Amino acid sequence: GLFAGGVDELSAPGVDDREALRIGIRCERESHRFFRRYGERLEESEGKHVFLEFADEEREHFELLVREYRALVARTPASRSRAAVRRTR
């Protein structure tokens, strides 16, 4: 499924809060792209609207996780924080 890779990564040993958020960010970004891409391809229908609504929800989840990640990084030493924030953009 869409999230299988992320679930496997989250259960790996040594995954800290930063890494968990990065995995979540990537999964939400990929899910948003998936739903948007297929929603835009569908003819005008209820299915199209459902896919585009899911895309909007996934974008909101992505933005929330990015905010949480940046807040976490802001609480850690500056040298690690700058590099980590750049990777999420």
Short mmCIF file of N, CA, C and O in Angstrom, two decimals:
data_model
loop_
_atom_site.label_atom_id
_atom_site.label_comp_id
_atom_site.label_asym_id
_atom_site.label_seq_id
_atom_site.Cartn_x
_atom_site.Cartn_y
_atom_site.Cartn_z
N GLY A 1 0.80 -1.19 0.00
CA GLY A 1 0.00 0.00 0.00
C GLY A 1 0.85 1.26 0.00
O GLY A 1 2.07 1.21 -0.02
N LEU A 2 0.19 2.38 0.07
CA LEU A 2 0.87 3.66 0.06
C LEU A 2 1.82 3.84 1.24
O LEU A 2 2.84 4.49 1.13
N PHE A 3 1.48 3.28 2.38
CA PHE A 3 2.23 3.56 3.60
C PHE A 3 3.11 2.40 4.05
O PHE A 3 3.79 2.53 5.05
N ALA A 4 3.12 1.31 3.33
CA ALA A 4 3.84 0.12 3.79
C ALA A 4 5.31 0.39 4.04
O ALA A 4 5.86 -0.02 5.05
N GLY A 5 5.95 1.11 3.14
CA GLY A 5 7.37 1.42 3.31
C GLY A 5 7.62 2.25 4.55
O GLY A 5 8.57 2.01 5.30
N GLY A 6 6.77 3.25 4.77
CA GLY A 6 6.92 4.10 5.95
C GLY A 6 6.72 3.34 7.24
O GLY A 6 7.45 3.54 8.21
N VAL A 7 5.77 2.43 7.26
CA VAL A 7 5.51 1.62 8.46
C VAL A 7 6.71 0.75 8.76
O VAL A 7 7.16 0.66 9.91
N ASP A 8 7.28 0.15 7.73
CA ASP A 8 8.48 -0.68 7.93
C ASP A 8 9.63 0.16 8.47
O ASP A 8 10.35 -0.27 9.37
N GLU A 9 9.82 1.35 7.91
CA GLU A 9 10.91 2.22 8.36
C GLU A 9 10.71 2.65 9.81
O GLU A 9 11.67 2.72 10.58
N LEU A 10 9.48 2.96 10.18
CA LEU A 10 9.20 3.40 11.55
C LEU A 10 9.46 2.32 12.57
O LEU A 10 9.80 2.61 13.72
N SER A 11 9.33 1.06 12.17
CA SER A 11 9.55 -0.03 13.12
C SER A 11 11.00 -0.48 13.18
O SER A 11 11.34 -1.36 13.96
N ALA A 12 11.87 0.15 12.38
CA ALA A 12 13.29 -0.21 12.39
C ALA A 12 13.93 0.26 13.69
O ALA A 12 13.53 1.28 14.26
N PRO A 13 14.92 -0.48 14.16
CA PRO A 13 15.60 -0.06 15.39
C PRO A 13 16.32 1.28 15.19
O PRO A 13 16.83 1.57 14.12
N GLY A 14 16.34 2.07 16.24
CA GLY A 14 17.09 3.31 16.21
C GLY A 14 16.40 4.50 15.57
O GLY A 14 17.01 5.55 15.39
N VAL A 15 15.12 4.38 15.23
CA VAL A 15 14.40 5.51 14.64
C VAL A 15 14.05 6.48 15.76
O VAL A 15 13.32 6.14 16.69
N ASP A 16 14.62 7.68 15.67
CA ASP A 16 14.34 8.69 16.68
C ASP A 16 13.19 9.60 16.22
O ASP A 16 12.61 9.38 15.16
N ASP A 17 12.87 10.60 17.03
CA ASP A 17 11.76 11.49 16.71
C ASP A 17 11.96 12.21 15.38
O ASP A 17 11.02 12.32 14.58
N ARG A 18 13.16 12.71 15.14
CA ARG A 18 13.44 13.40 13.88
C ARG A 18 13.22 12.49 12.68
O ARG A 18 12.58 12.88 11.72
N GLU A 19 13.77 11.30 12.77
CA GLU A 19 13.65 10.37 11.66
C GLU A 19 12.20 9.96 11.45
O GLU A 19 11.73 9.85 10.32
N ALA A 20 11.47 9.74 12.54
CA ALA A 20 10.05 9.39 12.42
C ALA A 20 9.27 10.50 11.71
O ALA A 20 8.45 10.22 10.83
N LEU A 21 9.56 11.75 12.07
CA LEU A 21 8.88 12.86 11.41
C LEU A 21 9.28 12.95 9.94
O LEU A 21 8.44 13.20 9.08
N ARG A 22 10.56 12.74 9.63
CA ARG A 22 10.99 12.76 8.22
C ARG A 22 10.28 11.67 7.41
O ARG A 22 9.86 11.90 6.29
N ILE A 23 10.14 10.50 8.00
CA ILE A 23 9.43 9.41 7.32
C ILE A 23 7.97 9.80 7.11
O ILE A 23 7.43 9.63 6.01
N GLY A 24 7.34 10.34 8.13
CA GLY A 24 5.95 10.78 8.01
C GLY A 24 5.78 11.87 6.96
O GLY A 24 4.84 11.84 6.17
N ILE A 25 6.71 12.81 6.92
CA ILE A 25 6.66 13.89 5.92
C ILE A 25 6.74 13.31 4.52
O ILE A 25 5.97 13.68 3.63
N ARG A 26 7.66 12.40 4.33
CA ARG A 26 7.80 11.79 3.00
C ARG A 26 6.55 11.01 2.60
O ARG A 26 6.06 11.13 1.47
N CYS A 27 5.98 10.26 3.54
CA CYS A 27 4.77 9.49 3.24
C CYS A 27 3.60 10.41 2.90
O CYS A 27 2.86 10.15 1.94
N GLU A 28 3.43 11.48 3.66
CA GLU A 28 2.34 12.41 3.39
C GLU A 28 2.53 13.12 2.05
O GLU A 28 1.57 13.31 1.31
N ARG A 29 3.77 13.49 1.73
CA ARG A 29 4.04 14.13 0.45
C ARG A 29 3.69 13.18 -0.70
O ARG A 29 3.04 13.56 -1.67
N GLU A 30 4.12 11.93 -0.58
CA GLU A 30 3.84 10.95 -1.62
C GLU A 30 2.35 10.67 -1.74
O GLU A 30 1.83 10.53 -2.85
N SER A 31 1.66 10.60 -0.62
CA SER A 31 0.21 10.37 -0.65
C SER A 31 -0.51 11.55 -1.30
O SER A 31 -1.43 11.36 -2.10
N HIS A 32 -0.10 12.75 -0.95
CA HIS A 32 -0.70 13.95 -1.57
C HIS A 32 -0.52 13.90 -3.08
O HIS A 32 -1.48 14.11 -3.83
N ARG A 33 0.67 13.62 -3.52
CA ARG A 33 0.94 13.56 -4.97
C ARG A 33 0.10 12.48 -5.64
O ARG A 33 -0.43 12.70 -6.73
N PHE A 34 0.00 11.33 -5.00
CA PHE A 34 -0.79 10.22 -5.56
C PHE A 34 -2.24 10.64 -5.75
O PHE A 34 -2.78 10.52 -6.86
N PHE A 35 -2.88 11.13 -4.70
CA PHE A 35 -4.29 11.48 -4.79
C PHE A 35 -4.53 12.64 -5.74
O PHE A 35 -5.51 12.65 -6.49
N ARG A 36 -3.65 13.63 -5.73
CA ARG A 36 -3.80 14.76 -6.64
C ARG A 36 -3.64 14.33 -8.10
O ARG A 36 -4.45 14.65 -8.95
N ARG A 37 -2.60 13.55 -8.34
CA ARG A 37 -2.33 13.10 -9.71
C ARG A 37 -3.51 12.33 -10.29
O ARG A 37 -3.96 12.60 -11.40
N TYR A 38 -4.03 11.37 -9.53
CA TYR A 38 -5.14 10.57 -10.06
C TYR A 38 -6.45 11.33 -10.03
O TYR A 38 -7.29 11.15 -10.91
N GLY A 39 -6.64 12.20 -9.05
CA GLY A 39 -7.84 13.02 -9.03
C GLY A 39 -7.92 13.95 -10.23
O GLY A 39 -8.98 14.15 -10.82
N GLU A 40 -6.78 14.51 -10.62
CA GLU A 40 -6.75 15.39 -11.78
C GLU A 40 -6.97 14.65 -13.09
O GLU A 40 -7.45 15.22 -14.06
N ARG A 41 -6.65 13.37 -13.12
CA ARG A 41 -6.82 12.57 -14.34
C ARG A 41 -8.25 12.11 -14.56
O ARG A 41 -8.65 11.84 -15.69
N LEU A 42 -9.01 11.98 -13.48
CA LEU A 42 -10.37 11.47 -13.60
C LEU A 42 -11.29 12.49 -14.24
O LEU A 42 -11.12 13.70 -14.07
N GLU A 43 -12.26 11.97 -14.97
CA GLU A 43 -13.32 12.84 -15.51
C GLU A 43 -14.12 13.39 -14.34
O GLU A 43 -14.09 12.84 -13.24
N GLU A 44 -14.85 14.45 -14.59
CA GLU A 44 -15.68 15.05 -13.54
C GLU A 44 -16.62 13.98 -12.97
O GLU A 44 -17.43 13.40 -13.70
N SER A 45 -16.45 13.68 -11.70
CA SER A 45 -17.25 12.64 -11.05
C SER A 45 -17.08 12.76 -9.54
O SER A 45 -16.26 13.52 -9.05
N GLU A 46 -17.87 11.97 -8.84
CA GLU A 46 -17.73 11.91 -7.38
C GLU A 46 -16.34 11.39 -7.01
O GLU A 46 -15.71 11.89 -6.07
N GLY A 47 -15.85 10.40 -7.76
CA GLY A 47 -14.52 9.85 -7.51
C GLY A 47 -13.44 10.91 -7.62
O GLY A 47 -12.51 10.96 -6.80
N LYS A 48 -13.54 11.77 -8.61
CA LYS A 48 -12.58 12.85 -8.78
C LYS A 48 -12.56 13.74 -7.55
O LYS A 48 -11.50 14.06 -7.02
N HIS A 49 -13.76 14.10 -7.07
CA HIS A 49 -13.84 14.98 -5.90
C HIS A 49 -13.29 14.30 -4.65
O HIS A 49 -12.62 14.95 -3.85
N VAL A 50 -13.55 13.01 -4.50
CA VAL A 50 -13.03 12.27 -3.35
C VAL A 50 -11.51 12.26 -3.38
O VAL A 50 -10.85 12.55 -2.37
N PHE A 51 -10.92 11.95 -4.54
CA PHE A 51 -9.46 11.92 -4.64
C PHE A 51 -8.86 13.29 -4.35
O PHE A 51 -7.85 13.40 -3.64
N LEU A 52 -9.47 14.36 -4.86
CA LEU A 52 -8.94 15.70 -4.62
C LEU A 52 -9.12 16.13 -3.17
O LEU A 52 -8.26 16.83 -2.62
N GLU A 53 -10.20 15.69 -2.53
CA GLU A 53 -10.37 15.96 -1.10
C GLU A 53 -9.30 15.23 -0.29
O GLU A 53 -8.72 15.80 0.65
N PHE A 54 -9.04 13.96 -0.65
CA PHE A 54 -7.97 13.22 0.03
C PHE A 54 -6.63 13.93 -0.16
O PHE A 54 -5.82 14.01 0.76
N ALA A 55 -6.38 14.43 -1.37
CA ALA A 55 -5.13 15.15 -1.65
C ALA A 55 -5.00 16.35 -0.72
O ALA A 55 -3.93 16.61 -0.16
N ASP A 56 -6.09 17.11 -0.55
CA ASP A 56 -6.06 18.27 0.34
C ASP A 56 -5.78 17.85 1.79
O ASP A 56 -5.00 18.50 2.49
N GLU A 57 -6.39 16.75 2.22
CA GLU A 57 -6.15 16.27 3.58
C GLU A 57 -4.70 15.85 3.77
O GLU A 57 -4.08 16.15 4.80
N GLU A 58 -4.14 15.17 2.77
CA GLU A 58 -2.74 14.74 2.86
C GLU A 58 -1.81 15.94 2.88
O GLU A 58 -0.80 15.94 3.59
N ARG A 59 -2.13 16.99 2.13
CA ARG A 59 -1.32 18.21 2.14
C ARG A 59 -1.34 18.84 3.53
O ARG A 59 -0.31 19.29 4.04
N GLU A 60 -2.52 18.86 4.16
CA GLU A 60 -2.63 19.40 5.51
C GLU A 60 -1.79 18.59 6.50
O GLU A 60 -1.11 19.15 7.37
N HIS A 61 -1.83 17.27 6.37
CA HIS A 61 -1.01 16.40 7.24
C HIS A 61 0.46 16.69 7.02
O HIS A 61 1.24 16.78 7.98
N PHE A 62 0.87 16.82 5.74
CA PHE A 62 2.26 17.12 5.40
C PHE A 62 2.69 18.42 6.06
O PHE A 62 3.73 18.49 6.72
N GLU A 63 1.88 19.47 5.92
CA GLU A 63 2.22 20.77 6.50
C GLU A 63 2.32 20.71 8.02
O GLU A 63 3.21 21.33 8.62
N LEU A 64 1.43 19.95 8.65
CA LEU A 64 1.48 19.79 10.11
C LEU A 64 2.79 19.11 10.53
O LEU A 64 3.46 19.56 11.46
N LEU A 65 3.16 18.04 9.84
CA LEU A 65 4.39 17.33 10.19
C LEU A 65 5.62 18.20 9.95
O LEU A 65 6.57 18.15 10.74
N VAL A 66 5.62 19.00 8.89
CA VAL A 66 6.75 19.90 8.65
C VAL A 66 6.86 20.91 9.79
O VAL A 66 7.96 21.17 10.29
N ARG A 67 5.74 21.46 10.23
CA ARG A 67 5.77 22.40 11.36
C ARG A 67 6.30 21.72 12.63
O ARG A 67 7.13 22.30 13.36
N GLU A 68 5.85 20.51 12.88
CA GLU A 68 6.33 19.78 14.05
C GLU A 68 7.82 19.48 13.95
O GLU A 68 8.55 19.60 14.93
N TYR A 69 8.25 19.11 12.77
CA TYR A 69 9.67 18.81 12.55
C TYR A 69 10.51 20.06 12.80
O TYR A 69 11.52 20.01 13.50
N ARG A 70 10.09 21.18 12.25
CA ARG A 70 10.84 22.43 12.43
C ARG A 70 10.86 22.85 13.89
O ARG A 70 11.88 23.35 14.37
N ALA A 71 9.77 22.64 14.60
CA ALA A 71 9.75 22.96 16.03
C ALA A 71 10.73 22.06 16.79
O ALA A 71 11.46 22.54 17.68
N LEU A 72 10.78 20.80 16.45
CA LEU A 72 11.71 19.87 17.09
C LEU A 72 13.15 20.29 16.80
O LEU A 72 13.99 20.33 17.69
N VAL A 73 13.42 20.61 15.55
CA VAL A 73 14.77 21.02 15.15
C VAL A 73 15.17 22.31 15.86
O VAL A 73 16.32 22.48 16.26
N ALA A 74 14.22 23.22 16.05
CA ALA A 74 14.51 24.49 16.71
C ALA A 74 14.95 24.28 18.16
O ALA A 74 15.66 25.13 18.72
N ARG A 75 14.57 23.16 18.74
CA ARG A 75 14.95 22.87 20.13
C ARG A 75 16.29 22.16 20.23
O ARG A 75 16.71 21.79 21.32
N THR A 76 16.97 21.92 19.10
CA THR A 76 18.24 21.19 19.09
C THR A 76 19.36 22.11 18.62
O THR A 76 19.11 23.20 18.12
N PRO A 77 20.61 21.69 18.73
CA PRO A 77 21.74 22.53 18.32
C PRO A 77 21.62 23.03 16.88
O PRO A 77 21.17 22.31 15.99
N ALA A 78 22.05 24.27 16.65
CA ALA A 78 21.90 24.95 15.35
C ALA A 78 22.57 24.22 14.21
O ALA A 78 22.05 24.17 13.10
N SER A 79 23.74 23.65 14.40
CA SER A 79 24.46 23.02 13.28
C SER A 79 23.67 21.86 12.68
O SER A 79 23.62 21.71 11.47
N ARG A 80 23.03 21.06 13.51
CA ARG A 80 22.22 19.95 13.00
C ARG A 80 20.89 20.45 12.47
O ARG A 80 20.34 19.91 11.52
N SER A 81 20.33 21.50 13.07
CA SER A 81 19.01 22.00 12.71
C SER A 81 18.95 22.51 11.29
O SER A 81 18.04 22.20 10.55
N ARG A 82 19.90 23.34 10.89
CA ARG A 82 19.85 23.94 9.54
C ARG A 82 19.88 22.87 8.46
O ARG A 82 19.11 22.92 7.51
N ALA A 83 20.74 21.89 8.58
CA ALA A 83 20.83 20.84 7.56
C ALA A 83 19.56 20.02 7.52
O ALA A 83 19.07 19.65 6.46
N ALA A 84 18.98 19.73 8.67
CA ALA A 84 17.78 18.90 8.71
C ALA A 84 16.58 19.61 8.11
O ALA A 84 15.79 19.00 7.38
N VAL A 85 16.41 20.91 8.37
CA VAL A 85 15.28 21.65 7.81
C VAL A 85 15.39 21.71 6.31
O VAL A 85 14.41 21.55 5.59
N ARG A 86 16.57 21.91 5.78
CA ARG A 86 16.76 21.96 4.32
C ARG A 86 16.30 20.66 3.67
O ARG A 86 15.76 20.67 2.59
N ARG A 87 16.51 19.53 4.32
CA ARG A 87 16.13 18.24 3.73
C ARG A 87 14.63 18.09 3.61
O ARG A 87 14.16 17.31 2.79
N THR A 88 13.83 18.80 4.39
CA THR A 88 12.38 18.63 4.34
C THR A 88 11.74 19.51 3.28
O THR A 88 10.57 19.39 3.00
N ARG A 89 12.47 20.41 2.69
CA ARG A 89 11.87 21.33 1.70
C ARG A 89 11.77 20.71 0.35
O ARG A 89 12.30 19.86 -0.10
#
